[in-house]
Structure formats: C-alpha cells, structure tokens
Short mmCIF file of N, CA and C in Angstrom, two decimals:
data_model
loop_
_atom_site.label_atom_id
_atom_site.label_comp_id
_atom_site.label_asym_id
_atom_site.label_seq_id
_atom_site.Cartn_x
_atom_site.Cartn_y
_atom_site.Cartn_z
N UNK V 203 42.77 67.95 -2.53
CA UNK V 203 43.72 66.85 -2.49
C UNK V 203 43.49 65.88 -3.64
N UNK V 204 42.22 65.49 -3.83
CA UNK V 204 41.90 64.51 -4.86
C UNK V 204 42.18 65.08 -6.25
N UNK V 205 41.80 66.36 -6.48
CA UNK V 205 42.03 66.99 -7.78
C UNK V 205 43.52 67.18 -8.06
N UNK V 206 44.32 67.32 -7.01
CA UNK V 206 45.74 67.56 -7.19
C UNK V 206 46.56 66.30 -7.41
N UNK V 207 45.93 65.13 -7.26
CA UNK V 207 46.65 63.88 -7.47
C UNK V 207 46.98 63.67 -8.94
N UNK V 208 48.11 63.03 -9.24
CA UNK V 208 48.42 62.74 -10.65
C UNK V 208 47.40 61.78 -11.23
N UNK V 209 47.08 62.01 -12.48
CA UNK V 209 46.12 61.13 -13.15
C UNK V 209 46.81 59.82 -13.51
N UNK V 210 46.11 58.74 -13.28
CA UNK V 210 46.66 57.44 -13.67
C UNK V 210 46.21 57.14 -15.09
N UNK V 211 47.14 56.68 -15.87
CA UNK V 211 46.83 56.35 -17.26
C UNK V 211 46.16 54.99 -17.32
N UNK V 212 45.03 54.95 -17.99
CA UNK V 212 44.32 53.69 -18.17
C UNK V 212 44.29 53.39 -19.66
N UNK V 213 45.08 52.42 -20.07
CA UNK V 213 45.15 52.06 -21.48
C UNK V 213 44.20 50.90 -21.75
N UNK V 214 43.43 51.05 -22.82
CA UNK V 214 42.52 49.98 -23.21
C UNK V 214 43.34 48.82 -23.77
N UNK V 215 43.03 47.65 -23.31
CA UNK V 215 43.71 46.45 -23.81
C UNK V 215 42.72 45.69 -24.68
N UNK V 216 42.93 45.75 -25.99
CA UNK V 216 42.05 45.06 -26.91
C UNK V 216 42.50 43.63 -27.12
N UNK V 217 41.53 42.75 -27.24
CA UNK V 217 41.86 41.36 -27.56
C UNK V 217 42.26 41.28 -29.03
N UNK V 218 42.83 40.16 -29.42
CA UNK V 218 43.22 39.96 -30.82
C UNK V 218 41.99 40.01 -31.73
N UNK V 219 40.88 39.43 -31.27
CA UNK V 219 39.64 39.46 -32.08
C UNK V 219 39.12 40.89 -32.23
N UNK V 220 39.17 41.68 -31.15
CA UNK V 220 38.72 43.07 -31.23
C UNK V 220 39.60 43.88 -32.18
N UNK V 221 40.90 43.66 -32.12
CA UNK V 221 41.83 44.35 -33.02
C UNK V 221 41.56 43.97 -34.46
N UNK V 222 41.38 42.66 -34.72
CA UNK V 222 41.07 42.20 -36.08
C UNK V 222 39.78 42.83 -36.59
N UNK V 223 38.75 42.86 -35.73
CA UNK V 223 37.47 43.45 -36.12
C UNK V 223 37.64 44.92 -36.50
N UNK V 224 38.36 45.68 -35.68
CA UNK V 224 38.54 47.11 -35.94
C UNK V 224 39.38 47.35 -37.19
N UNK V 225 40.39 46.52 -37.41
CA UNK V 225 41.22 46.70 -38.61
C UNK V 225 40.42 46.36 -39.87
N UNK V 226 39.60 45.33 -39.82
CA UNK V 226 38.77 45.01 -40.99
C UNK V 226 37.73 46.11 -41.23
N UNK V 227 37.20 46.68 -40.16
CA UNK V 227 36.26 47.79 -40.30
C UNK V 227 36.96 49.00 -40.93
N UNK V 228 38.18 49.26 -40.51
CA UNK V 228 38.96 50.36 -41.10
C UNK V 228 39.20 50.11 -42.59
N UNK V 229 39.53 48.89 -42.95
CA UNK V 229 39.80 48.57 -44.36
C UNK V 229 38.54 48.71 -45.21
N UNK V 230 37.42 48.26 -44.66
CA UNK V 230 36.15 48.40 -45.40
C UNK V 230 35.76 49.87 -45.54
N UNK V 231 36.02 50.66 -44.51
CA UNK V 231 35.72 52.09 -44.57
C UNK V 231 36.59 52.75 -45.64
N UNK V 232 37.86 52.39 -45.68
CA UNK V 232 38.74 52.94 -46.70
C UNK V 232 38.26 52.58 -48.10
N UNK V 233 37.65 51.40 -48.26
CA UNK V 233 37.17 50.97 -49.58
C UNK V 233 36.14 51.96 -50.13
N UNK V 234 35.33 52.57 -49.26
CA UNK V 234 34.36 53.58 -49.69
C UNK V 234 35.09 54.74 -50.36
N UNK V 235 36.07 55.30 -49.67
CA UNK V 235 36.81 56.44 -50.20
C UNK V 235 37.66 56.04 -51.41
N UNK V 236 38.26 54.86 -51.34
CA UNK V 236 39.11 54.39 -52.43
C UNK V 236 38.30 54.24 -53.72
N UNK V 237 37.08 53.78 -53.60
CA UNK V 237 36.23 53.54 -54.76
C UNK V 237 35.56 54.81 -55.27
N UNK V 238 35.03 55.62 -54.35
CA UNK V 238 34.17 56.72 -54.77
C UNK V 238 34.86 58.07 -54.92
N UNK V 239 36.01 58.27 -54.32
CA UNK V 239 36.73 59.53 -54.51
C UNK V 239 37.62 59.34 -55.73
N UNK V 240 37.06 59.70 -56.89
CA UNK V 240 37.72 59.39 -58.16
C UNK V 240 37.53 60.53 -59.15
N UNK V 241 38.10 60.35 -60.32
CA UNK V 241 38.09 61.39 -61.35
C UNK V 241 36.67 61.79 -61.75
N UNK V 242 35.72 60.85 -61.75
CA UNK V 242 34.33 61.16 -62.14
C UNK V 242 33.74 62.27 -61.27
N UNK V 243 34.17 62.34 -60.03
CA UNK V 243 33.69 63.37 -59.10
C UNK V 243 34.77 64.39 -58.80
N UNK V 244 35.72 64.55 -59.71
CA UNK V 244 36.81 65.53 -59.56
C UNK V 244 37.58 65.33 -58.25
N UNK V 245 37.71 64.10 -57.84
CA UNK V 245 38.45 63.74 -56.63
C UNK V 245 37.85 64.33 -55.36
N UNK V 246 36.54 64.61 -55.42
CA UNK V 246 35.80 65.05 -54.23
C UNK V 246 34.93 63.89 -53.75
N UNK V 247 34.76 63.75 -52.44
CA UNK V 247 33.98 62.62 -51.92
C UNK V 247 32.47 62.85 -52.04
N UNK V 248 31.75 61.90 -52.61
CA UNK V 248 30.29 62.01 -52.59
C UNK V 248 29.79 61.99 -51.14
N UNK V 249 28.69 62.67 -50.90
CA UNK V 249 28.16 62.76 -49.54
C UNK V 249 27.77 61.39 -48.99
N UNK V 250 27.19 60.55 -49.84
CA UNK V 250 26.79 59.22 -49.39
C UNK V 250 26.51 58.34 -50.59
N UNK V 251 26.34 57.06 -50.31
CA UNK V 251 25.95 56.10 -51.33
C UNK V 251 24.86 55.22 -50.77
N UNK V 252 23.75 55.20 -51.47
CA UNK V 252 22.63 54.35 -51.07
C UNK V 252 22.82 52.98 -51.70
N UNK V 253 22.75 51.92 -50.90
CA UNK V 253 22.95 50.57 -51.43
C UNK V 253 21.65 49.85 -51.70
N UNK V 254 20.59 50.22 -51.01
CA UNK V 254 19.30 49.54 -51.16
C UNK V 254 18.34 50.47 -51.87
N UNK V 255 17.56 50.14 -52.71
CA UNK V 255 17.38 48.91 -53.46
C UNK V 255 18.34 48.84 -54.64
N UNK V 256 18.87 49.98 -55.01
CA UNK V 256 19.89 50.00 -56.07
C UNK V 256 20.98 50.96 -55.61
N UNK V 257 22.17 50.77 -56.13
CA UNK V 257 23.29 51.64 -55.75
C UNK V 257 23.11 53.02 -56.38
N UNK V 258 23.02 54.04 -55.53
CA UNK V 258 22.86 55.41 -55.98
C UNK V 258 23.86 56.27 -55.22
N UNK V 259 24.70 57.00 -55.95
CA UNK V 259 25.70 57.86 -55.34
C UNK V 259 25.18 59.29 -55.32
N UNK V 260 25.28 59.95 -54.15
CA UNK V 260 24.88 61.35 -54.01
C UNK V 260 26.06 62.22 -54.44
N UNK V 261 25.98 62.78 -55.63
CA UNK V 261 27.09 63.55 -56.20
C UNK V 261 27.09 64.99 -55.68
N UNK V 262 27.22 65.11 -54.38
CA UNK V 262 27.35 66.41 -53.72
C UNK V 262 28.32 66.23 -52.57
N UNK V 263 28.97 67.31 -52.18
CA UNK V 263 29.94 67.23 -51.09
C UNK V 263 29.96 68.53 -50.32
N UNK V 264 30.56 68.48 -49.15
CA UNK V 264 30.67 69.64 -48.27
C UNK V 264 32.13 69.78 -47.81
N UNK V 265 32.48 70.92 -47.22
CA UNK V 265 33.84 71.05 -46.70
C UNK V 265 34.20 69.97 -45.67
N UNK V 266 33.25 69.58 -44.85
CA UNK V 266 33.52 68.50 -43.89
C UNK V 266 33.84 67.21 -44.61
N UNK V 267 33.04 66.87 -45.62
CA UNK V 267 33.30 65.65 -46.39
C UNK V 267 34.67 65.69 -47.05
N UNK V 268 35.03 66.84 -47.61
CA UNK V 268 36.32 66.96 -48.28
C UNK V 268 37.46 66.74 -47.29
N UNK V 269 37.36 67.38 -46.12
CA UNK V 269 38.40 67.21 -45.10
C UNK V 269 38.51 65.77 -44.62
N UNK V 270 37.36 65.13 -44.41
CA UNK V 270 37.39 63.72 -43.99
C UNK V 270 38.01 62.84 -45.06
N UNK V 271 37.72 63.15 -46.31
CA UNK V 271 38.29 62.38 -47.40
C UNK V 271 39.81 62.50 -47.43
N UNK V 272 40.31 63.72 -47.27
CA UNK V 272 41.76 63.93 -47.24
C UNK V 272 42.39 63.14 -46.09
N UNK V 273 41.74 63.16 -44.93
CA UNK V 273 42.27 62.40 -43.79
C UNK V 273 42.12 60.89 -44.00
N UNK V 274 41.12 60.47 -44.78
CA UNK V 274 40.99 59.03 -45.06
C UNK V 274 42.19 58.55 -45.86
N UNK V 275 42.70 59.38 -46.76
CA UNK V 275 43.89 59.02 -47.54
C UNK V 275 45.09 58.87 -46.60
N UNK V 276 45.24 59.84 -45.70
CA UNK V 276 46.36 59.79 -44.75
C UNK V 276 46.23 58.57 -43.83
N UNK V 277 45.02 58.30 -43.36
CA UNK V 277 44.81 57.12 -42.51
C UNK V 277 45.08 55.83 -43.27
N UNK V 278 44.66 55.78 -44.53
CA UNK V 278 44.91 54.59 -45.34
C UNK V 278 46.41 54.36 -45.49
N UNK V 279 47.16 55.42 -45.62
CA UNK V 279 48.62 55.30 -45.67
C UNK V 279 49.14 54.76 -44.34
N UNK V 280 48.66 55.32 -43.23
CA UNK V 280 49.12 54.88 -41.91
C UNK V 280 48.79 53.41 -41.65
N UNK V 281 47.65 52.94 -42.17
CA UNK V 281 47.24 51.55 -41.98
C UNK V 281 47.92 50.60 -42.97
N UNK V 282 48.58 51.15 -43.98
CA UNK V 282 49.24 50.30 -44.97
C UNK V 282 48.36 49.93 -46.14
N UNK V 283 47.26 50.66 -46.35
CA UNK V 283 46.36 50.36 -47.46
C UNK V 283 46.69 51.17 -48.71
N UNK V 284 47.52 52.18 -48.56
CA UNK V 284 47.82 53.10 -49.64
C UNK V 284 49.30 53.46 -49.58
N UNK V 285 49.96 53.44 -50.71
CA UNK V 285 51.37 53.80 -50.75
C UNK V 285 51.57 55.31 -50.66
N UNK V 286 52.82 55.69 -50.40
CA UNK V 286 53.15 57.11 -50.24
C UNK V 286 52.85 57.89 -51.52
N UNK V 287 53.23 57.36 -52.67
CA UNK V 287 52.99 58.05 -53.93
C UNK V 287 51.51 58.25 -54.20
N UNK V 288 50.72 57.21 -53.93
CA UNK V 288 49.27 57.32 -54.13
C UNK V 288 48.65 58.32 -53.16
N UNK V 289 49.16 58.34 -51.92
CA UNK V 289 48.68 59.33 -50.94
C UNK V 289 48.89 60.74 -51.46
N UNK V 290 50.09 61.02 -51.93
CA UNK V 290 50.41 62.37 -52.42
C UNK V 290 49.57 62.70 -53.64
N UNK V 291 49.40 61.74 -54.56
CA UNK V 291 48.59 61.99 -55.77
C UNK V 291 47.14 62.26 -55.42
N UNK V 292 46.57 61.42 -54.56
CA UNK V 292 45.15 61.58 -54.22
C UNK V 292 44.91 62.91 -53.52
N UNK V 293 45.75 63.25 -52.56
CA UNK V 293 45.59 64.54 -51.86
C UNK V 293 45.79 65.70 -52.83
N UNK V 294 46.80 65.59 -53.70
CA UNK V 294 47.06 66.63 -54.69
C UNK V 294 45.88 66.83 -55.64
N UNK V 295 45.27 65.74 -56.07
CA UNK V 295 44.11 65.84 -56.97
C UNK V 295 42.96 66.59 -56.29
N UNK V 296 42.69 66.24 -55.04
CA UNK V 296 41.60 66.90 -54.31
C UNK V 296 41.92 68.37 -54.07
N UNK V 297 43.14 68.67 -53.64
CA UNK V 297 43.52 70.06 -53.37
C UNK V 297 43.50 70.89 -54.66
N UNK V 298 43.89 70.30 -55.79
CA UNK V 298 43.79 71.02 -57.07
C UNK V 298 42.35 71.37 -57.39
N UNK V 299 41.45 70.41 -57.17
CA UNK V 299 40.03 70.68 -57.42
C UNK V 299 39.52 71.78 -56.49
N UNK V 300 39.93 71.71 -55.23
CA UNK V 300 39.48 72.72 -54.27
C UNK V 300 39.91 74.13 -54.70
N UNK V 301 41.09 74.24 -55.30
CA UNK V 301 41.57 75.55 -55.76
C UNK V 301 40.61 76.17 -56.76
N UNK V 302 39.94 75.36 -57.55
CA UNK V 302 39.05 75.87 -58.58
C UNK V 302 37.60 76.06 -58.15
N UNK V 303 37.26 75.67 -56.93
CA UNK V 303 35.88 75.82 -56.48
C UNK V 303 35.54 77.28 -56.21
N UNK V 304 34.33 77.65 -56.60
CA UNK V 304 33.84 79.00 -56.33
C UNK V 304 33.73 79.20 -54.82
N UNK V 305 34.18 80.37 -54.35
CA UNK V 305 34.16 80.66 -52.91
C UNK V 305 33.70 82.09 -52.67
N UNK V 306 33.42 82.38 -51.43
CA UNK V 306 33.04 83.73 -51.00
C UNK V 306 34.10 84.23 -50.02
N UNK V 307 34.89 85.21 -50.46
CA UNK V 307 35.96 85.77 -49.63
C UNK V 307 36.87 84.67 -49.07
N UNK V 308 37.14 83.70 -49.87
CA UNK V 308 38.03 82.61 -49.48
C UNK V 308 37.33 81.44 -48.80
N UNK V 309 36.08 81.64 -48.39
CA UNK V 309 35.36 80.58 -47.69
C UNK V 309 34.65 79.66 -48.69
N UNK V 310 34.74 78.36 -48.45
CA UNK V 310 34.03 77.39 -49.29
C UNK V 310 32.55 77.43 -48.94
N UNK V 311 31.73 77.23 -49.95
CA UNK V 311 30.30 77.11 -49.70
C UNK V 311 30.03 75.75 -49.06
N UNK V 312 28.82 75.59 -48.56
CA UNK V 312 28.53 74.37 -47.81
C UNK V 312 28.30 73.15 -48.69
N UNK V 313 27.75 73.33 -49.89
CA UNK V 313 27.50 72.18 -50.76
C UNK V 313 27.93 72.48 -52.18
N UNK V 314 28.58 71.49 -52.79
CA UNK V 314 28.98 71.57 -54.20
C UNK V 314 28.52 70.32 -54.91
N UNK V 315 28.16 70.48 -56.17
CA UNK V 315 27.92 69.34 -57.04
C UNK V 315 29.30 68.79 -57.42
N UNK V 316 29.55 67.51 -57.18
CA UNK V 316 30.89 66.96 -57.41
C UNK V 316 31.19 66.74 -58.89
N UNK V 317 30.17 66.81 -59.73
CA UNK V 317 30.41 66.60 -61.15
C UNK V 317 30.50 67.92 -61.92
N UNK V 318 29.64 68.89 -61.59
CA UNK V 318 29.71 70.19 -62.27
C UNK V 318 30.59 71.18 -61.51
N UNK V 319 30.86 70.90 -60.24
CA UNK V 319 31.62 71.75 -59.32
C UNK V 319 30.92 73.06 -58.97
N UNK V 320 29.66 73.19 -59.30
CA UNK V 320 28.91 74.40 -58.96
C UNK V 320 28.39 74.30 -57.52
N UNK V 321 28.32 75.44 -56.82
CA UNK V 321 27.70 75.43 -55.50
C UNK V 321 26.21 75.08 -55.62
N UNK V 322 25.69 74.36 -54.65
CA UNK V 322 24.29 73.96 -54.68
C UNK V 322 23.43 74.99 -53.93
N UNK V 323 22.23 75.18 -54.44
CA UNK V 323 21.28 76.12 -53.85
C UNK V 323 20.56 75.43 -52.70
N UNK V 324 20.31 76.10 -51.59
CA UNK V 324 20.66 77.50 -51.30
C UNK V 324 22.15 77.63 -51.00
N UNK V 325 22.76 78.66 -51.55
CA UNK V 325 24.19 78.87 -51.38
C UNK V 325 24.43 79.58 -50.05
N UNK V 326 25.24 78.96 -49.20
CA UNK V 326 25.58 79.56 -47.91
C UNK V 326 26.91 79.01 -47.42
N UNK V 327 27.45 79.66 -46.42
CA UNK V 327 28.70 79.23 -45.79
C UNK V 327 28.36 78.73 -44.40
N UNK V 328 28.86 77.57 -44.06
CA UNK V 328 28.63 76.98 -42.74
C UNK V 328 29.90 77.15 -41.90
N UNK V 329 29.76 77.81 -40.74
CA UNK V 329 30.92 77.96 -39.87
C UNK V 329 31.36 76.61 -39.33
N UNK V 330 30.43 75.70 -39.11
CA UNK V 330 30.77 74.37 -38.60
C UNK V 330 31.60 73.63 -39.64
N UNK V 331 31.12 73.61 -40.89
CA UNK V 331 31.85 72.90 -41.95
C UNK V 331 33.20 73.56 -42.22
N UNK V 332 33.23 74.89 -42.20
CA UNK V 332 34.49 75.59 -42.42
C UNK V 332 35.49 75.26 -41.32
N UNK V 333 35.02 75.22 -40.08
CA UNK V 333 35.89 74.85 -38.96
C UNK V 333 36.37 73.42 -39.06
N UNK V 334 35.47 72.52 -39.46
CA UNK V 334 35.87 71.11 -39.64
C UNK V 334 36.95 71.00 -40.71
N UNK V 335 36.77 71.69 -41.83
CA UNK V 335 37.77 71.63 -42.89
C UNK V 335 39.11 72.17 -42.41
N UNK V 336 39.09 73.28 -41.67
CA UNK V 336 40.35 73.83 -41.13
C UNK V 336 41.06 72.81 -40.24
N UNK V 337 40.31 72.17 -39.36
CA UNK V 337 40.91 71.17 -38.47
C UNK V 337 41.47 70.00 -39.26
N UNK V 338 40.74 69.56 -40.28
CA UNK V 338 41.20 68.44 -41.10
C UNK V 338 42.47 68.82 -41.86
N UNK V 339 42.51 70.04 -42.40
CA UNK V 339 43.69 70.47 -43.15
C UNK V 339 44.91 70.61 -42.25
N UNK V 340 44.72 71.09 -41.03
CA UNK V 340 45.83 71.18 -40.08
C UNK V 340 46.38 69.79 -39.74
N UNK V 341 45.47 68.84 -39.55
CA UNK V 341 45.89 67.47 -39.25
C UNK V 341 46.60 66.85 -40.45
N UNK V 342 46.05 67.08 -41.65
CA UNK V 342 46.68 66.57 -42.87
C UNK V 342 48.07 67.16 -43.03
N UNK V 343 48.21 68.44 -42.78
CA UNK V 343 49.51 69.12 -42.90
C UNK V 343 50.54 68.45 -41.99
N UNK V 344 50.15 68.21 -40.74
CA UNK V 344 51.08 67.57 -39.79
C UNK V 344 51.47 66.17 -40.27
N UNK V 345 50.50 65.42 -40.80
CA UNK V 345 50.79 64.06 -41.28
C UNK V 345 51.69 64.06 -42.50
N UNK V 346 51.43 64.98 -43.43
CA UNK V 346 52.25 65.04 -44.65
C UNK V 346 53.67 65.48 -44.36
N UNK V 347 53.85 66.32 -43.34
CA UNK V 347 55.20 66.77 -42.98
C UNK V 347 56.06 65.62 -42.47
N UNK V 348 55.43 64.56 -41.99
CA UNK V 348 56.17 63.40 -41.48
C UNK V 348 56.60 62.44 -42.59
N UNK V 349 56.06 62.59 -43.78
CA UNK V 349 56.35 61.64 -44.87
C UNK V 349 57.83 61.48 -45.19
N UNK V 350 58.60 62.57 -45.26
CA UNK V 350 60.02 62.37 -45.61
C UNK V 350 60.79 61.47 -44.65
N UNK V 351 60.33 61.36 -43.41
CA UNK V 351 61.04 60.52 -42.44
C UNK V 351 60.53 59.08 -42.44
N UNK V 352 59.52 58.78 -43.26
CA UNK V 352 58.94 57.44 -43.30
C UNK V 352 59.66 56.57 -44.32
N UNK V 353 59.75 55.28 -44.02
CA UNK V 353 60.30 54.36 -45.02
C UNK V 353 59.22 54.07 -46.06
N UNK V 354 59.61 53.83 -47.28
CA UNK V 354 58.65 53.65 -48.36
C UNK V 354 57.84 52.37 -48.15
N UNK V 355 58.50 51.30 -47.76
CA UNK V 355 57.80 50.04 -47.49
C UNK V 355 58.02 49.64 -46.04
N UNK V 356 57.24 50.22 -45.16
CA UNK V 356 57.37 49.91 -43.74
C UNK V 356 56.47 48.76 -43.33
N UNK V 357 56.49 48.46 -42.06
CA UNK V 357 55.68 47.36 -41.50
C UNK V 357 54.19 47.52 -41.76
N UNK V 358 53.64 48.76 -41.80
CA UNK V 358 52.19 48.86 -42.03
C UNK V 358 51.73 48.27 -43.35
N UNK V 359 52.59 48.21 -44.36
CA UNK V 359 52.18 47.67 -45.65
C UNK V 359 51.81 46.19 -45.52
N UNK V 360 52.61 45.43 -44.80
CA UNK V 360 52.32 44.01 -44.61
C UNK V 360 51.03 43.83 -43.82
N UNK V 361 50.84 44.65 -42.77
CA UNK V 361 49.60 44.55 -41.99
C UNK V 361 48.40 44.95 -42.85
N UNK V 362 48.58 45.95 -43.70
CA UNK V 362 47.50 46.35 -44.61
C UNK V 362 47.11 45.22 -45.56
N UNK V 363 48.11 44.49 -46.05
CA UNK V 363 47.83 43.34 -46.90
C UNK V 363 47.10 42.25 -46.12
N UNK V 364 47.49 42.06 -44.88
CA UNK V 364 46.81 41.07 -44.03
C UNK V 364 45.34 41.44 -43.83
N UNK V 365 45.08 42.72 -43.58
CA UNK V 365 43.69 43.18 -43.39
C UNK V 365 42.87 42.92 -44.63
N UNK V 366 43.43 43.25 -45.79
CA UNK V 366 42.73 43.04 -47.06
C UNK V 366 42.49 41.56 -47.29
N UNK V 367 43.49 40.74 -47.00
CA UNK V 367 43.35 39.29 -47.15
C UNK V 367 42.28 38.75 -46.20
N UNK V 368 42.23 39.26 -44.98
CA UNK V 368 41.23 38.80 -44.01
C UNK V 368 39.81 39.07 -44.52
N UNK V 369 39.61 40.22 -45.15
CA UNK V 369 38.30 40.54 -45.72
C UNK V 369 38.00 39.62 -46.89
N UNK V 370 38.99 39.35 -47.71
CA UNK V 370 38.82 38.44 -48.84
C UNK V 370 38.44 37.04 -48.34
N UNK V 371 39.10 36.59 -47.28
CA UNK V 371 38.78 35.28 -46.70
C UNK V 371 37.34 35.26 -46.19
N UNK V 372 36.94 36.30 -45.46
CA UNK V 372 35.56 36.39 -44.97
C UNK V 372 34.56 36.32 -46.11
N UNK V 373 34.85 37.04 -47.19
CA UNK V 373 33.94 37.10 -48.33
C UNK V 373 33.83 35.73 -49.01
N UNK V 374 34.97 35.10 -49.25
CA UNK V 374 34.97 33.79 -49.91
C UNK V 374 34.28 32.76 -49.02
N UNK V 375 34.54 32.79 -47.71
CA UNK V 375 33.90 31.84 -46.80
C UNK V 375 32.39 32.01 -46.80
N UNK V 376 31.94 33.26 -46.79
CA UNK V 376 30.50 33.52 -46.80
C UNK V 376 29.88 33.01 -48.09
N UNK V 377 30.52 33.32 -49.21
CA UNK V 377 29.96 32.88 -50.50
C UNK V 377 29.97 31.37 -50.64
N UNK V 378 31.03 30.71 -50.17
CA UNK V 378 31.07 29.24 -50.28
C UNK V 378 30.07 28.60 -49.32
N UNK V 379 29.86 29.22 -48.16
CA UNK V 379 28.87 28.68 -47.22
C UNK V 379 27.47 28.81 -47.79
N UNK V 380 27.18 29.95 -48.43
CA UNK V 380 25.86 30.15 -49.05
C UNK V 380 25.66 29.15 -50.18
N UNK V 381 26.72 28.91 -50.94
CA UNK V 381 26.62 27.96 -52.06
C UNK V 381 26.60 26.52 -51.58
N UNK V 382 26.96 26.28 -50.30
CA UNK V 382 26.94 24.94 -49.74
C UNK V 382 28.05 24.04 -50.26
N UNK V 383 29.23 24.62 -50.48
CA UNK V 383 30.35 23.80 -50.97
C UNK V 383 31.61 24.17 -50.21
N UNK V 384 32.57 23.29 -50.26
CA UNK V 384 33.88 23.55 -49.66
C UNK V 384 34.80 24.00 -50.79
N UNK V 385 35.24 25.22 -50.73
CA UNK V 385 36.00 25.80 -51.83
C UNK V 385 37.50 25.72 -51.56
N UNK V 386 38.26 25.27 -52.55
CA UNK V 386 39.71 25.18 -52.43
C UNK V 386 40.33 26.56 -52.29
N UNK V 387 39.70 27.58 -52.89
CA UNK V 387 40.22 28.95 -52.78
C UNK V 387 40.16 29.41 -51.33
N UNK V 388 39.05 29.13 -50.66
CA UNK V 388 38.92 29.54 -49.25
C UNK V 388 39.99 28.86 -48.42
N UNK V 389 40.25 27.60 -48.67
CA UNK V 389 41.27 26.87 -47.93
C UNK V 389 42.65 27.46 -48.19
N UNK V 390 42.94 27.77 -49.44
CA UNK V 390 44.23 28.36 -49.79
C UNK V 390 44.40 29.72 -49.11
N UNK V 391 43.38 30.54 -49.14
CA UNK V 391 43.46 31.87 -48.53
C UNK V 391 43.71 31.77 -47.02
N UNK V 392 43.08 30.82 -46.37
CA UNK V 392 43.30 30.62 -44.93
C UNK V 392 44.75 30.26 -44.68
N UNK V 393 45.30 29.35 -45.48
CA UNK V 393 46.70 28.94 -45.31
C UNK V 393 47.64 30.13 -45.56
N UNK V 394 47.34 30.95 -46.55
CA UNK V 394 48.15 32.12 -46.84
C UNK V 394 48.11 33.10 -45.68
N UNK V 395 46.95 33.27 -45.10
CA UNK V 395 46.79 34.17 -43.96
C UNK V 395 47.62 33.70 -42.77
N UNK V 396 47.62 32.40 -42.51
CA UNK V 396 48.41 31.85 -41.43
C UNK V 396 49.90 32.05 -41.70
N UNK V 397 50.32 31.85 -42.94
CA UNK V 397 51.72 32.01 -43.32
C UNK V 397 52.19 33.45 -43.15
N UNK V 398 51.31 34.42 -43.39
CA UNK V 398 51.68 35.84 -43.28
C UNK V 398 51.80 36.31 -41.82
N UNK V 399 51.23 35.58 -40.91
CA UNK V 399 51.27 35.99 -39.50
C UNK V 399 52.59 35.64 -38.95
#
C-alpha cells in the first residue's frame, strides 16, 4: 500500500541569500573555465590550478575534464555569462582539438598534455572517463539543439550581469575594508546593483 502511493513532490525553497550565494558561486566557477580554457592549451581544460604559494597551472587534461569544460560553456550560456556566439565558438574550438587527439580505436586516452597534445605516460584508456565524456557529449548535444529556439538576448543575460556585478561589489567592498577607507566606487556599484533589480 505504502509503495503504491503517489510520490509527493518536495521542492526546495531557497531564500534570496541562498540563491545569491549559489549564483555567485556559479559565476566564480565559470571564471575558472573562462580564464583557463584558452588557445594556450588548445581550448582544453587544465586539470587544476594551484593558487598557493604561486599560481601553477597543470597543463594536462582527461576526457572527464574535457566533457565538464564543454558543459561549463553550456551552463555559462544558460546562466547568462556567455553569449550564444561565444558558446558555439568555444565548443567548436574544443571539438576541433579533440578531432586531432591521438586515440586508440576511437577511444580517447586518459591523459593528454594540453600544450603538446601528446598522450601522457602511462598511456591507457579509462572506461570511467570515457563514459563520463559520452554522458557529457550527450547532454551538450541536447543543449545545443535547443539554441535555435532561444532568443539572442534573453532574461538570463541581465541576471548574468547582476551576478558579475555582485562579485565585483564584494571584491571592491573587501578591498576598501582592508584599506580602511570608504570608496566612492563601492557606493556607486551598490547603487547600480539596486537599480538593476
């Protein structure tokens, strides 16, 4: 009887502060991909970046990283952080690079140097990474198929600008607080943020 009952939908209700926190976290996460997935690494995502004690980028990537990077572009578009043209260009650049990567019977190796594009030793194929890449590509395909029905400048663009502005305000406020001064820029940014809401 209990198993046969209809499931009741329980939707999470986020507060405005929780939503703002998550959107700023999403924008900061996109900044990683926006900055590091670039021509220097053939549009492939570095595995990681060490910030302490000095900034060091790990110029290696895996199929999982590549798939996540492609989905980060699509997510950035959905959040309003990236325009449609840039989404298509960024995905196209990565897919072009992938076409030229050395493979075994069509399967990508587990690690590649993002600058030389050579497979890294020991050379092997990971079923987990291959499966992750397949899932990411299927999701990307579904998202890209929806692009023709999307408006070029939809509501997400304004929200994306708000998220970026909110991070800028946080940064300026932190820097002015550390410097111990009241900055006119911080005040202006706060007023602009209120006006955009």
